[in-house]
C-alpha positions as a LaTeX table, in Angstrom:
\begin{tabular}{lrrr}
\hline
Residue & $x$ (\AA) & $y$ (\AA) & $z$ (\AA) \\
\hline
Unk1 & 0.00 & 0.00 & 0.00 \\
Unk2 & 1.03 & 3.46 & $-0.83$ \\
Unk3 & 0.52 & 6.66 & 1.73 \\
Unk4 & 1.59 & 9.97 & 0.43 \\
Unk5 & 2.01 & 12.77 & 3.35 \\
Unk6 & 1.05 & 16.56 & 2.38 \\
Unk7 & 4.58 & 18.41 & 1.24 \\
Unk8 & 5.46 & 21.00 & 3.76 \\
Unk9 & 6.43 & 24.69 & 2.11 \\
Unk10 & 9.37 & 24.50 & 0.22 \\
Unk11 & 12.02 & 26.76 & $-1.04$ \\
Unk12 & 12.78 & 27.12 & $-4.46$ \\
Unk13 & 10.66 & 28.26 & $-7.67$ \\
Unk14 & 6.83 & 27.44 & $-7.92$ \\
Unk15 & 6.52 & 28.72 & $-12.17$ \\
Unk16 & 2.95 & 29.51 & $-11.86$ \\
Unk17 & 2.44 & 29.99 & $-15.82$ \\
Unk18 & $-1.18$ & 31.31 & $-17.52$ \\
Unk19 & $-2.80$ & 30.31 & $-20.62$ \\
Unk20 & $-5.99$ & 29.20 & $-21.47$ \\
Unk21 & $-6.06$ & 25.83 & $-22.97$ \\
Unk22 & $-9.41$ & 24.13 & $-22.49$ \\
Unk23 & $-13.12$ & 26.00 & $-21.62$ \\
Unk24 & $-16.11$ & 24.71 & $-20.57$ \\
Unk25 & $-18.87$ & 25.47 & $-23.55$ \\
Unk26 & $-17.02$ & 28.00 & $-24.71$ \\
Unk27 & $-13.94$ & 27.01 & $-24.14$ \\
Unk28 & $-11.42$ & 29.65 & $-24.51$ \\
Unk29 & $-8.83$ & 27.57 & $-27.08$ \\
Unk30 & $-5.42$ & 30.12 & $-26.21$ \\
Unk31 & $-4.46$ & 32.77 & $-24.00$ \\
Unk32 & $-3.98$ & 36.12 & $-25.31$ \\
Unk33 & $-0.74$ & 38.12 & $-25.34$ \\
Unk34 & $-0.43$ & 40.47 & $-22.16$ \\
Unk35 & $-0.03$ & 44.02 & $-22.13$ \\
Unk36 & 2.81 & 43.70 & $-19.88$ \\
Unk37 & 4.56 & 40.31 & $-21.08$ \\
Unk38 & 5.54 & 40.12 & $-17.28$ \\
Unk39 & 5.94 & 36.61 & $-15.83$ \\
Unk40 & 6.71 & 35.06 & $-13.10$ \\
Unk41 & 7.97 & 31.65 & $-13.36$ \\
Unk42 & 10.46 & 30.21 & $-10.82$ \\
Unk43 & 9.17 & 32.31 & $-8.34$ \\
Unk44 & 7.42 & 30.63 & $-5.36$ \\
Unk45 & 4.77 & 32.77 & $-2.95$ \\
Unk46 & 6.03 & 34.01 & 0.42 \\
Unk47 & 6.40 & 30.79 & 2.71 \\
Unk48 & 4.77 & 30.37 & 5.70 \\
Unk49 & 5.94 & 28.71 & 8.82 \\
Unk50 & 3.46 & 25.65 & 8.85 \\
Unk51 & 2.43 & 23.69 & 6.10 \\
Unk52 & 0.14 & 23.20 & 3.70 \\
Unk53 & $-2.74$ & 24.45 & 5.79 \\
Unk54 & $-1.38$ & 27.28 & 6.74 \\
Unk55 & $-0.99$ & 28.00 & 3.08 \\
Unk56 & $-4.64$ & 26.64 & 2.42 \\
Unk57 & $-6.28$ & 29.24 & 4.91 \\
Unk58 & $-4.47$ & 32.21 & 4.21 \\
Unk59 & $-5.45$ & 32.20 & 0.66 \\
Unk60 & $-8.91$ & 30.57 & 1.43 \\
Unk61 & $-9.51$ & 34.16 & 3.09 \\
Unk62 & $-7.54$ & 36.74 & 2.12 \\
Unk63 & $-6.75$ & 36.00 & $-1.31$ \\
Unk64 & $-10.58$ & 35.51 & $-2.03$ \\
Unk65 & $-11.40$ & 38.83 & $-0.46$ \\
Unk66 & $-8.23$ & 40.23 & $-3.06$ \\
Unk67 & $-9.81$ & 39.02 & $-5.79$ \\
Unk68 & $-13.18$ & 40.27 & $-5.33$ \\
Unk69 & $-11.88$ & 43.56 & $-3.95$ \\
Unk70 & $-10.04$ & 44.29 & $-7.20$ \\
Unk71 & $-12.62$ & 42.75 & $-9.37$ \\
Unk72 & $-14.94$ & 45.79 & $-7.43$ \\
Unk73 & $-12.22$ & 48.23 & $-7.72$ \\
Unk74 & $-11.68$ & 47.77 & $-11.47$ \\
Unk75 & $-14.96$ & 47.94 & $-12.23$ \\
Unk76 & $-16.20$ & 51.17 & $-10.18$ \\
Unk77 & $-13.82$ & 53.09 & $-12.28$ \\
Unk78 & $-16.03$ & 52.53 & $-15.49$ \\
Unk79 & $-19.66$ & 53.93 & $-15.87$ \\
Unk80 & $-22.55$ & 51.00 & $-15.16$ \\
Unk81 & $-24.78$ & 50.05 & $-18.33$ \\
Unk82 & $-24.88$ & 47.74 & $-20.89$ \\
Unk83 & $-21.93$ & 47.53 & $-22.51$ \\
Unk84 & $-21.29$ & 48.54 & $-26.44$ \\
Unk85 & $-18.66$ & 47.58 & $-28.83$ \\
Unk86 & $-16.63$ & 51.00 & $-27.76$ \\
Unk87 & $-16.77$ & 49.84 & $-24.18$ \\
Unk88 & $-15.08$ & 46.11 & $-24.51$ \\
Unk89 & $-11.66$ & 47.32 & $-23.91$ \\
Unk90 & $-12.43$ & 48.18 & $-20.49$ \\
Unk91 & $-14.52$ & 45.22 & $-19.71$ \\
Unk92 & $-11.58$ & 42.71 & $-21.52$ \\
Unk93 & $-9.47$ & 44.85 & $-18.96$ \\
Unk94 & $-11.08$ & 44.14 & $-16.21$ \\
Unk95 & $-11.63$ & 40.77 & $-16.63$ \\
Unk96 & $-7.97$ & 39.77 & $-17.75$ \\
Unk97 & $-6.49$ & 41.69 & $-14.20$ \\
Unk98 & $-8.93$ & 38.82 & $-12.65$ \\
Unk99 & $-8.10$ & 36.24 & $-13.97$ \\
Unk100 & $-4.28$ & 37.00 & $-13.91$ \\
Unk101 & $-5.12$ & 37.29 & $-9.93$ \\
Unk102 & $-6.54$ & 34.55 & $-9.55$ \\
Unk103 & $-4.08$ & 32.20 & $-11.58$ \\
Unk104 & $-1.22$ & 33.73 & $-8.97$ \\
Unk105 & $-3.42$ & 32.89 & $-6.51$ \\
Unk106 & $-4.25$ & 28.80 & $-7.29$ \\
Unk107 & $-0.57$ & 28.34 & $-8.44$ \\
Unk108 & 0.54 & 29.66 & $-4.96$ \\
Unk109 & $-1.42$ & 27.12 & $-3.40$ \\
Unk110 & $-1.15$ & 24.49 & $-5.26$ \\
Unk111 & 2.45 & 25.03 & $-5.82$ \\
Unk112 & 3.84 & 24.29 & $-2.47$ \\
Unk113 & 1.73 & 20.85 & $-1.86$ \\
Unk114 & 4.13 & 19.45 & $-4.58$ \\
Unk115 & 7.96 & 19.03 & $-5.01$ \\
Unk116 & 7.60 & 19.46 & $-8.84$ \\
Unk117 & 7.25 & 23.30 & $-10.06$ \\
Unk118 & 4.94 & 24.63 & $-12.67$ \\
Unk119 & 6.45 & 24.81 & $-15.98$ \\
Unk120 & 5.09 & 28.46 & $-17.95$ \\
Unk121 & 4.64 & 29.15 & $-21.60$ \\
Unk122 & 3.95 & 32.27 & $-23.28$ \\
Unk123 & 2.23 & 31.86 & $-26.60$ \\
Unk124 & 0.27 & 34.08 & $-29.14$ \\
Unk125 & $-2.99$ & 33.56 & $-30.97$ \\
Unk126 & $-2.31$ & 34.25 & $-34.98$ \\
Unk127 & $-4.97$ & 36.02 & $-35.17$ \\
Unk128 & $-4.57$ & 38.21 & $-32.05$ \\
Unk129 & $-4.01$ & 38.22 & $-28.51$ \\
Unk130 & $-2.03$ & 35.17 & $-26.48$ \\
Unk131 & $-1.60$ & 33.85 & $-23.23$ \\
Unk132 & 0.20 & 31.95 & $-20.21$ \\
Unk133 & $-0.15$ & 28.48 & $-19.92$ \\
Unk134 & 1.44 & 27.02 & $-16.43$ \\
Unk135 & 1.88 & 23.20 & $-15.90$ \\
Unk136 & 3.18 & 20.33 & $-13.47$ \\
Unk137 & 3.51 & 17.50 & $-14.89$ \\
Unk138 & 4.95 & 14.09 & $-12.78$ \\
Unk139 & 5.21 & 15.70 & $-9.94$ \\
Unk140 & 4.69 & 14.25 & $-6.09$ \\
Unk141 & 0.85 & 15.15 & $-5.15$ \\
Unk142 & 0.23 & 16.06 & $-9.20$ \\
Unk143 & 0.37 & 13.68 & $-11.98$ \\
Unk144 & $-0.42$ & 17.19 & $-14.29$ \\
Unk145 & $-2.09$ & 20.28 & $-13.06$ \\
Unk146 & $-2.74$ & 23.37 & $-15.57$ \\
Unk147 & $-3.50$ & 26.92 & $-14.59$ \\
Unk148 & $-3.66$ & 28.65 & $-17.79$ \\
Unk149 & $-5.23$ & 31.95 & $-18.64$ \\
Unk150 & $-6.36$ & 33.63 & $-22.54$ \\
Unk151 & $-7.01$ & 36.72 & $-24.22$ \\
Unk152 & $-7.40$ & 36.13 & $-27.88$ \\
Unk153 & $-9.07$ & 37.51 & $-30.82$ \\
Unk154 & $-10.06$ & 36.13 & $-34.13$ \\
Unk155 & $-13.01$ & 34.92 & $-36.36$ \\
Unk156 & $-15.61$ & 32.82 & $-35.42$ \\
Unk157 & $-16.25$ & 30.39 & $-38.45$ \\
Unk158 & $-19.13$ & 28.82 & $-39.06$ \\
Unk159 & $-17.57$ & 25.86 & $-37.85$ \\
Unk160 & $-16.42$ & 27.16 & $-34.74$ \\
Unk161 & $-20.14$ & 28.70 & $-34.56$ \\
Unk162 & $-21.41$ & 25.13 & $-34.55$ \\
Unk163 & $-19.57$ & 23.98 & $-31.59$ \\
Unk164 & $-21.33$ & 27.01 & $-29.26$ \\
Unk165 & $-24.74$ & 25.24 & $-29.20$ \\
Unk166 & $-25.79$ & 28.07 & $-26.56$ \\
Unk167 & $-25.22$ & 30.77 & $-29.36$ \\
Unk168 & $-27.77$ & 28.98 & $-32.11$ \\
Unk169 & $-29.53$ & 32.50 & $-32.15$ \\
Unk170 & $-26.33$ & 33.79 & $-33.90$ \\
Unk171 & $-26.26$ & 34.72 & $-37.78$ \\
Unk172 & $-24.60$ & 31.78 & $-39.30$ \\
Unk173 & $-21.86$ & 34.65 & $-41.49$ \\
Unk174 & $-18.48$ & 34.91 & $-39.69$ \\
Unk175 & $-18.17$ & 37.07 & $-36.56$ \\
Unk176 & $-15.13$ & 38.62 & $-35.12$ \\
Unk177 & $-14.72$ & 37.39 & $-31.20$ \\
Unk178 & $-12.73$ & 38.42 & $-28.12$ \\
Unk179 & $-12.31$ & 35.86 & $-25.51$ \\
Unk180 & $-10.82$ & 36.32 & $-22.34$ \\
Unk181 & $-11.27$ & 33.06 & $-19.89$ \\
Unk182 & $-9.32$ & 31.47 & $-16.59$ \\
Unk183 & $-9.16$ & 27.50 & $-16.85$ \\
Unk184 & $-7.75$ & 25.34 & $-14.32$ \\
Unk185 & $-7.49$ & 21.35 & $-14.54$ \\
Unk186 & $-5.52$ & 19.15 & $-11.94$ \\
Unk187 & $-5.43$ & 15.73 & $-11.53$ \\
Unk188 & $-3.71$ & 14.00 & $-8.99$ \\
Unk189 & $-1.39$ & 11.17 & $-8.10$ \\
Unk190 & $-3.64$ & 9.94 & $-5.49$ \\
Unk191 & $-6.85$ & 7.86 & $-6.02$ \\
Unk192 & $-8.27$ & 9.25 & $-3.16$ \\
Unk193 & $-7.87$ & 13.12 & $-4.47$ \\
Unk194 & $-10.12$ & 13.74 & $-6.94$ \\
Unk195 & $-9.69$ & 15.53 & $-10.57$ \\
Unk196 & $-11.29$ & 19.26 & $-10.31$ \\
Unk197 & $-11.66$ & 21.69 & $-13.42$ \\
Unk198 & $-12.53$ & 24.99 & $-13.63$ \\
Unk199 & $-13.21$ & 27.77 & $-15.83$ \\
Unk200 & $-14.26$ & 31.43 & $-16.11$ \\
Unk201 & $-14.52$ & 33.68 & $-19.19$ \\
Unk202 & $-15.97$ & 36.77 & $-21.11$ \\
Unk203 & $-16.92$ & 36.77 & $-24.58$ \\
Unk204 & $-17.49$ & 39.48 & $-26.84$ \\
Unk205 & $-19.02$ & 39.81 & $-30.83$ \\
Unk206 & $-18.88$ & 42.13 & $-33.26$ \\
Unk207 & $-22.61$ & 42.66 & $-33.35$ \\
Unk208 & $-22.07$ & 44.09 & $-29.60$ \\
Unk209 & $-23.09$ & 40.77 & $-27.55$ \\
Unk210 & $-21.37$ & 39.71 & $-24.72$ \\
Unk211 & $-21.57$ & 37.23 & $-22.11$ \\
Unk212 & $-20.01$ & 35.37 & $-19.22$ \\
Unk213 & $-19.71$ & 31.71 & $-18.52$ \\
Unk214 & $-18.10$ & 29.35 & $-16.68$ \\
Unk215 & $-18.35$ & 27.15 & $-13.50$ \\
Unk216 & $-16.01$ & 24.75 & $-11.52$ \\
Unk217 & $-16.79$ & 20.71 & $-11.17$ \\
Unk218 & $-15.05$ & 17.75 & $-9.58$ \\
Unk219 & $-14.08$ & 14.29 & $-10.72$ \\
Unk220 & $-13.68$ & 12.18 & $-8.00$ \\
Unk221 & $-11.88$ & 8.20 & $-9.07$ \\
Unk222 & $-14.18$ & 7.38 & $-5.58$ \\
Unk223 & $-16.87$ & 9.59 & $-4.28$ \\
Unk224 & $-16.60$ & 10.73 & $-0.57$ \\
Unk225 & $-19.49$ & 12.07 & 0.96 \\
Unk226 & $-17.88$ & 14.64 & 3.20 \\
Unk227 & $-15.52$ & 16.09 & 0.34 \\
Unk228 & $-18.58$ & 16.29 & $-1.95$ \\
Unk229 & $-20.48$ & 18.06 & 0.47 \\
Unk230 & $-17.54$ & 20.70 & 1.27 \\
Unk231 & $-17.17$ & 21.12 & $-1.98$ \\
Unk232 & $-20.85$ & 22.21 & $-3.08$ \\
Unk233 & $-21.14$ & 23.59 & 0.17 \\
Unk234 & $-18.75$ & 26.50 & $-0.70$ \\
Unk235 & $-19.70$ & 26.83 & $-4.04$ \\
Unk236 & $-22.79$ & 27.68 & $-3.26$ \\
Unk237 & $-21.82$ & 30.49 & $-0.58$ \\
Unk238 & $-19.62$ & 32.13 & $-3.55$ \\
Unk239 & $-23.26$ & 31.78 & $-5.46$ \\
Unk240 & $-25.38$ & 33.21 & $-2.64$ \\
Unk241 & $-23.42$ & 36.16 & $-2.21$ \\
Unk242 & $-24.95$ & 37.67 & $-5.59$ \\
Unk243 & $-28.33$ & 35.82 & $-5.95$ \\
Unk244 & $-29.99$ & 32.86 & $-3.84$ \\
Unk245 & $-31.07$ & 31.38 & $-7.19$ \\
Unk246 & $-27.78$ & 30.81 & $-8.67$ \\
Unk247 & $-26.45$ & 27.80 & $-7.07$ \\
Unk248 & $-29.41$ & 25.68 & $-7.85$ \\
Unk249 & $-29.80$ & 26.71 & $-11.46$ \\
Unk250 & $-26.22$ & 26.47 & $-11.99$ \\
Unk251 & $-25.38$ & 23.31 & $-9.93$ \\
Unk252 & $-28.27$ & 21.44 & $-12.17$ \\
Unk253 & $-26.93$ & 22.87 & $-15.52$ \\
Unk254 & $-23.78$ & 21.12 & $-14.13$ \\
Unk255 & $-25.33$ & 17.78 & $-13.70$ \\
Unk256 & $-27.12$ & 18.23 & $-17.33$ \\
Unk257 & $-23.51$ & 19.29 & $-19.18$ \\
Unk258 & $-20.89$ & 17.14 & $-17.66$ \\
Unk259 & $-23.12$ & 14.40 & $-18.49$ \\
Unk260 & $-21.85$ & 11.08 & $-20.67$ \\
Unk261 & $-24.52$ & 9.99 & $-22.66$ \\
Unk262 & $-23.38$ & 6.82 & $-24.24$ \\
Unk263 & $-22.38$ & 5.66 & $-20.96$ \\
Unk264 & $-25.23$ & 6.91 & $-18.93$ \\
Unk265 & $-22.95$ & 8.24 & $-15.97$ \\
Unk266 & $-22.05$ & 11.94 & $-14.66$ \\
Unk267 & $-18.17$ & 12.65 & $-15.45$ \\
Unk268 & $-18.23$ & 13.34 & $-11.77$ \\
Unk269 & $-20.31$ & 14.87 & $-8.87$ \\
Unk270 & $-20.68$ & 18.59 & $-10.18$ \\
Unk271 & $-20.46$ & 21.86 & $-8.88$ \\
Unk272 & $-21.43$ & 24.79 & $-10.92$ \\
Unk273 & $-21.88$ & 25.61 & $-14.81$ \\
Unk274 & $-23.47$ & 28.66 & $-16.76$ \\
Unk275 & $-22.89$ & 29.61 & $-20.10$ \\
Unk276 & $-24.53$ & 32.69 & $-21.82$ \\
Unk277 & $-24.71$ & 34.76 & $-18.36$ \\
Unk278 & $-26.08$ & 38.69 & $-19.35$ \\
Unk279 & $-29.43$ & 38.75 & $-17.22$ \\
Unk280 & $-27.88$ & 41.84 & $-15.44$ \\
Unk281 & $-25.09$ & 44.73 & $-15.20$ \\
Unk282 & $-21.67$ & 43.21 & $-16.61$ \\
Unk283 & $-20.07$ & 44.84 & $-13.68$ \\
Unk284 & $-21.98$ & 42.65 & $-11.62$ \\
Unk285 & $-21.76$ & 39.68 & $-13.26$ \\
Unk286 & $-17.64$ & 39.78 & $-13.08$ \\
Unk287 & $-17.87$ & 40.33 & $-9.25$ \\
Unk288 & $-20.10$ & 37.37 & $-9.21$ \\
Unk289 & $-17.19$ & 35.20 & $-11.95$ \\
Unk290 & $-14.11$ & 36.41 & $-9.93$ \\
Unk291 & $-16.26$ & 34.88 & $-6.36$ \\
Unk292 & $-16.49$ & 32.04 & $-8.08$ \\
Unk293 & $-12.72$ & 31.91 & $-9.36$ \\
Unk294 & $-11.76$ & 32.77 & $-5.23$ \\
Unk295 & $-13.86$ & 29.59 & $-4.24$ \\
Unk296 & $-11.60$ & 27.19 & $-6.10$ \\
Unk297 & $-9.15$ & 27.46 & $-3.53$ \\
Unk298 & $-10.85$ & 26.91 & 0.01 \\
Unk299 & $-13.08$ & 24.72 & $-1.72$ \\
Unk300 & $-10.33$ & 22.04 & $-3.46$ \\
Unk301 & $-7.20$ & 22.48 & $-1.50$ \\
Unk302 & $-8.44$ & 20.61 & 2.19 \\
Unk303 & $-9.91$ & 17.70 & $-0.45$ \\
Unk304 & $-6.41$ & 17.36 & $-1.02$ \\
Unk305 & $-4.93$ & 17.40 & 2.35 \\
Unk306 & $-7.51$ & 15.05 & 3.27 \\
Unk307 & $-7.20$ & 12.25 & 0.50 \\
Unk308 & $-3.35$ & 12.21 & 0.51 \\
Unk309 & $-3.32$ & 11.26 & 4.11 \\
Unk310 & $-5.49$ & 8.11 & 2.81 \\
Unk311 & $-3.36$ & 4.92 & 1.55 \\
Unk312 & $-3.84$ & 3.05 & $-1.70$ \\
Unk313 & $-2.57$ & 0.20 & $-3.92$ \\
Unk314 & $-3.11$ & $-1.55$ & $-7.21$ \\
Unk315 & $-6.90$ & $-1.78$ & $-6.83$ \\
Unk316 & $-7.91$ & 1.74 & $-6.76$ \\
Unk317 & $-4.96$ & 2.86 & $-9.41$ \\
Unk318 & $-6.56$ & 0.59 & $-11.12$ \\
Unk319 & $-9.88$ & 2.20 & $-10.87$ \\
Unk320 & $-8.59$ & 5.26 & $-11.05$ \\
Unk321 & $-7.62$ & 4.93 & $-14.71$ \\
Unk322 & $-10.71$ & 3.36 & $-15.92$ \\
Unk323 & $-12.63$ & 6.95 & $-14.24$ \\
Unk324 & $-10.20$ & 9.10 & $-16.20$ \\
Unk325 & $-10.96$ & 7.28 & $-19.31$ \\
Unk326 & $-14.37$ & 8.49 & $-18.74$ \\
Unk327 & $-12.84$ & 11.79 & $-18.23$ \\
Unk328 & $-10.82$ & 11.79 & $-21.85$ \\
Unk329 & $-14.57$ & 10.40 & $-23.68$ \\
Unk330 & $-16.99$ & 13.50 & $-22.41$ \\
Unk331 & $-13.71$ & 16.20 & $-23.47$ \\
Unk332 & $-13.18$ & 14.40 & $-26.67$ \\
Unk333 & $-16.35$ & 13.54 & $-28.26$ \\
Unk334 & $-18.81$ & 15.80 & $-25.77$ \\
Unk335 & $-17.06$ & 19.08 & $-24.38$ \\
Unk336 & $-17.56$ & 22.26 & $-26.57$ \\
Unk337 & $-14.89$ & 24.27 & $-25.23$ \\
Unk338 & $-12.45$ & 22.01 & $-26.78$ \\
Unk339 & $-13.97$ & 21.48 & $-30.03$ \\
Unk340 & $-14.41$ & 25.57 & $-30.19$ \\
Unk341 & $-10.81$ & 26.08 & $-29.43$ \\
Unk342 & $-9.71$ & 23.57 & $-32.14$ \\
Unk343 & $-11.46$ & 25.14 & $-34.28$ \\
Unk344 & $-10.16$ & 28.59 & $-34.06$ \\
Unk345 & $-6.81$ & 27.89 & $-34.11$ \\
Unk346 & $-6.13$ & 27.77 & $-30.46$ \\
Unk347 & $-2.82$ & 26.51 & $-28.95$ \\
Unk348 & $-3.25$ & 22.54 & $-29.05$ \\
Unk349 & $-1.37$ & 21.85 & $-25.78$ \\
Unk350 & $-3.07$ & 24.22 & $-23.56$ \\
Unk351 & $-6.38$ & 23.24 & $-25.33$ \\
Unk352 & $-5.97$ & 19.49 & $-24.31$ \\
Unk353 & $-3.68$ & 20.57 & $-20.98$ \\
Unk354 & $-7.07$ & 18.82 & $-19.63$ \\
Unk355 & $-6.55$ & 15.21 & $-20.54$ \\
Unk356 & $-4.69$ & 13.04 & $-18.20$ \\
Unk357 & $-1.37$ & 11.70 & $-18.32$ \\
Unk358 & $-2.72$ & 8.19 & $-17.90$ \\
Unk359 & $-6.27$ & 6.58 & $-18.93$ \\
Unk360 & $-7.32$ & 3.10 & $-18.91$ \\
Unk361 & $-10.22$ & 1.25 & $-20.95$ \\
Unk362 & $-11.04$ & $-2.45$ & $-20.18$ \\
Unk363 & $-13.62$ & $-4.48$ & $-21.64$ \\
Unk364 & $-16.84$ & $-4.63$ & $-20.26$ \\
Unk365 & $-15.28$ & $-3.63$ & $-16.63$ \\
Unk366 & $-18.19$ & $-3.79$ & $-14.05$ \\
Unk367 & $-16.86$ & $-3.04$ & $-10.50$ \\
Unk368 & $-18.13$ & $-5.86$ & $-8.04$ \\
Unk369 & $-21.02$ & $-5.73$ & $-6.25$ \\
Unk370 & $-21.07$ & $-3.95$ & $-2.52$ \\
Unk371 & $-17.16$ & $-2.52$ & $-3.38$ \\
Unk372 & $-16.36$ & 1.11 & $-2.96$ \\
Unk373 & $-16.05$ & 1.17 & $-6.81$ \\
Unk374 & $-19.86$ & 0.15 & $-7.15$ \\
Unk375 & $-21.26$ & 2.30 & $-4.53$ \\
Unk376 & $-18.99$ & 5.23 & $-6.65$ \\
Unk377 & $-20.66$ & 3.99 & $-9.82$ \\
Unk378 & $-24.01$ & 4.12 & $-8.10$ \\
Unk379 & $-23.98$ & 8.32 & $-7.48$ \\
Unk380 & $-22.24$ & 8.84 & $-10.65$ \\
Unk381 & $-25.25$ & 7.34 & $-12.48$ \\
Unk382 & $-27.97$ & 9.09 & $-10.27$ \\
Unk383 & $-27.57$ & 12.59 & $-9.52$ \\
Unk384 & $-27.32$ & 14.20 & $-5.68$ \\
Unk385 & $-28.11$ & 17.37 & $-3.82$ \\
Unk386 & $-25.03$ & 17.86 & $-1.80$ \\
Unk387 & $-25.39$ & 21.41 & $-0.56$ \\
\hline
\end{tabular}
């Protein structure tokens, strides 16, 4: 049996690295190029004297209340309405500064669980914009964990059109686009840590529409009732804070996307999703995106702490593979952020950053009967409240 032990705060470089591979529905294909080309790989977040949940709680709080406070700040310095084509560079402003914030803020703590340190890539779209893409791959906690943020620019085929199936009110001629998006994809060493995902991002036309979408979900290889619950649980705080109905409109468009058809199962036990968001003030709607994008944190990180302290062998690596074939079929054949960014000529490897290292298909695998892998099986294929 295998135990792993959470890694204490480490000196050396964490290269927290942005670019936007992979989005959910809209899926913003590659990061746009910066204004001010600034990065900062190989450096590693101020230490702190305990470990990992010291780290864990200082950015669960303050860091969330950061990236809220600037989302605020940014936006009180531009007039409140609906916006119009002459207004997107101030909105694509304000929403790159968040998401820039919040990719220095997962990196720093997922950074210092691990031994391994994010490798970054700067990259530009041809047809505009760029980004920073940020990964660990092989590491100790990690087998590959992406924090990746976009800006780009370009035309939207009608090819690309066909892949936003929440946009079938569009004109089917060619539209110019502006994407700006935060996605985040880890998946562990550990059977016992689950897979998360997570994605926010703006979108602008030519014809002046705009929305916001987005939403964070986890992939546990074995469902735990208590991590599942902590997990909604704060989600739906972040989603309370702006309107009472969010988290159950959102957390069932969650269950209804991340769904696998030909297999009849979830991906995994949800969380939020919402494509197409611009039922109110864009100003509020990016407070509401970046306290979503501060959740990831306090709602992830002690799932991690938790499941490394739990040992595992053959058996659940085992199982663990087949679930992450699972998670390779829905992005491949079902998700349309991926099959957007493909075709728009996004960046291939931060579009499938997403996919696991490792996957595993068997024939006709059915877990036996009364096992932890069955009772898994069992919620995947019927749908819970959790929160």
């Amino acid at each position: 049996m295998q135990s792993a032990s959470v890694a204490q705060t480490r000196d050396g470089g964490t290269g927290v690295g942005v670019g936007t591979g992979v989005g959910v529905a809209t899926g913003i294909g590659v990061a746009a190029g910066w204004r001010d080309g600034g990065s900062s790989a190989g450096r590693r977040p101020a230490q702190a004297s305990g470990g990992a949940s010291d780290t864990t709680s200082a950015i669960g709080n303050a860091q969330r209340l950061a990236i809220v406070i600037a989302a605020h700040r940014i936006s009180s310095q531009c007039a409140t309405g609906a916006p119009r084509l002459q207004s997107r560079p101030a909105m694509r402003s304000r929403m790159e500064e968040m998401v820039r914030a919040a990719q220095e803020t997962i990196c720093g703590a997922l950074g210092p669980l691990d031994e391994r340190p994010f490798q970054e890539d700067a990259w530009r779209h041809p047809e505009g914009g760029g980004g920073v893409s940020r990964v660990l791959q092989h590491g100790t906690v990690f087998d590959k964990a992406g924090v990746n943020v976009a800006a780009v620019e370009g035309k939207l085929h009608p090819e690309a059109l066909a892949a936003m199936i929440a946009k079938q009110d569009l004109e089917p001629a060619p539209h110019r686009f502006v994407a700006v998006g935060l996605s985040v994809v880890v998946h562990p060493h550990s059977p016992w840590v689950p897979t998360v995902h997570c994605n926010y991002r703006y979108f602008e036309l030519d014809d002046g529409r705009w929305w916001f979408g987005g939403g964070t979900d986890l992939t546990p290889a074995y469902v735990v009732e208590e991590d599942a619950r902590h997990f909604h649980h704060t989600l739906k705080e972040a989603c309370d804070r702006h309107d009472l109905a969010f988290y159950p409109r959102f957390k069932k468009w969650c269950d209804d996307y991340f769904h696998l058809p030909h297999r009849g199962e979830a991906r995994g036990v949800g969380g939020i999703f919402f494509d197409d968001l611009r039922d109110r003030e864009p100003e509020a709607l990016l407070a509401f995106v970046a306290d979503c994008a501060a959740a990831f944190v306090p709602a992830y990180v002690p799932l991690v702490e938790r499941g490394l302290a739990r040992p595992w062998g053959e058996r659940e690596s085992r199982w663990q593979g087949l679930r992450r074939g699972r998670y390779v079929e829905f992005n491949l054949m079902y998700d349309r952020g991926t099959r957007f960014g493909l075709r728009t000529g996004g960046r291939v490897e931060s579009i499938l950053m997403s996919l696991p290292l490792l996957a595993r298909w068997e024939y006709a695998h059915e877990p036996e009967a009364g096992s932890a892998e069955a009772a898994t099986l069992e919620v995947l294929r019927r749908p819970r409240e959790w929160a």
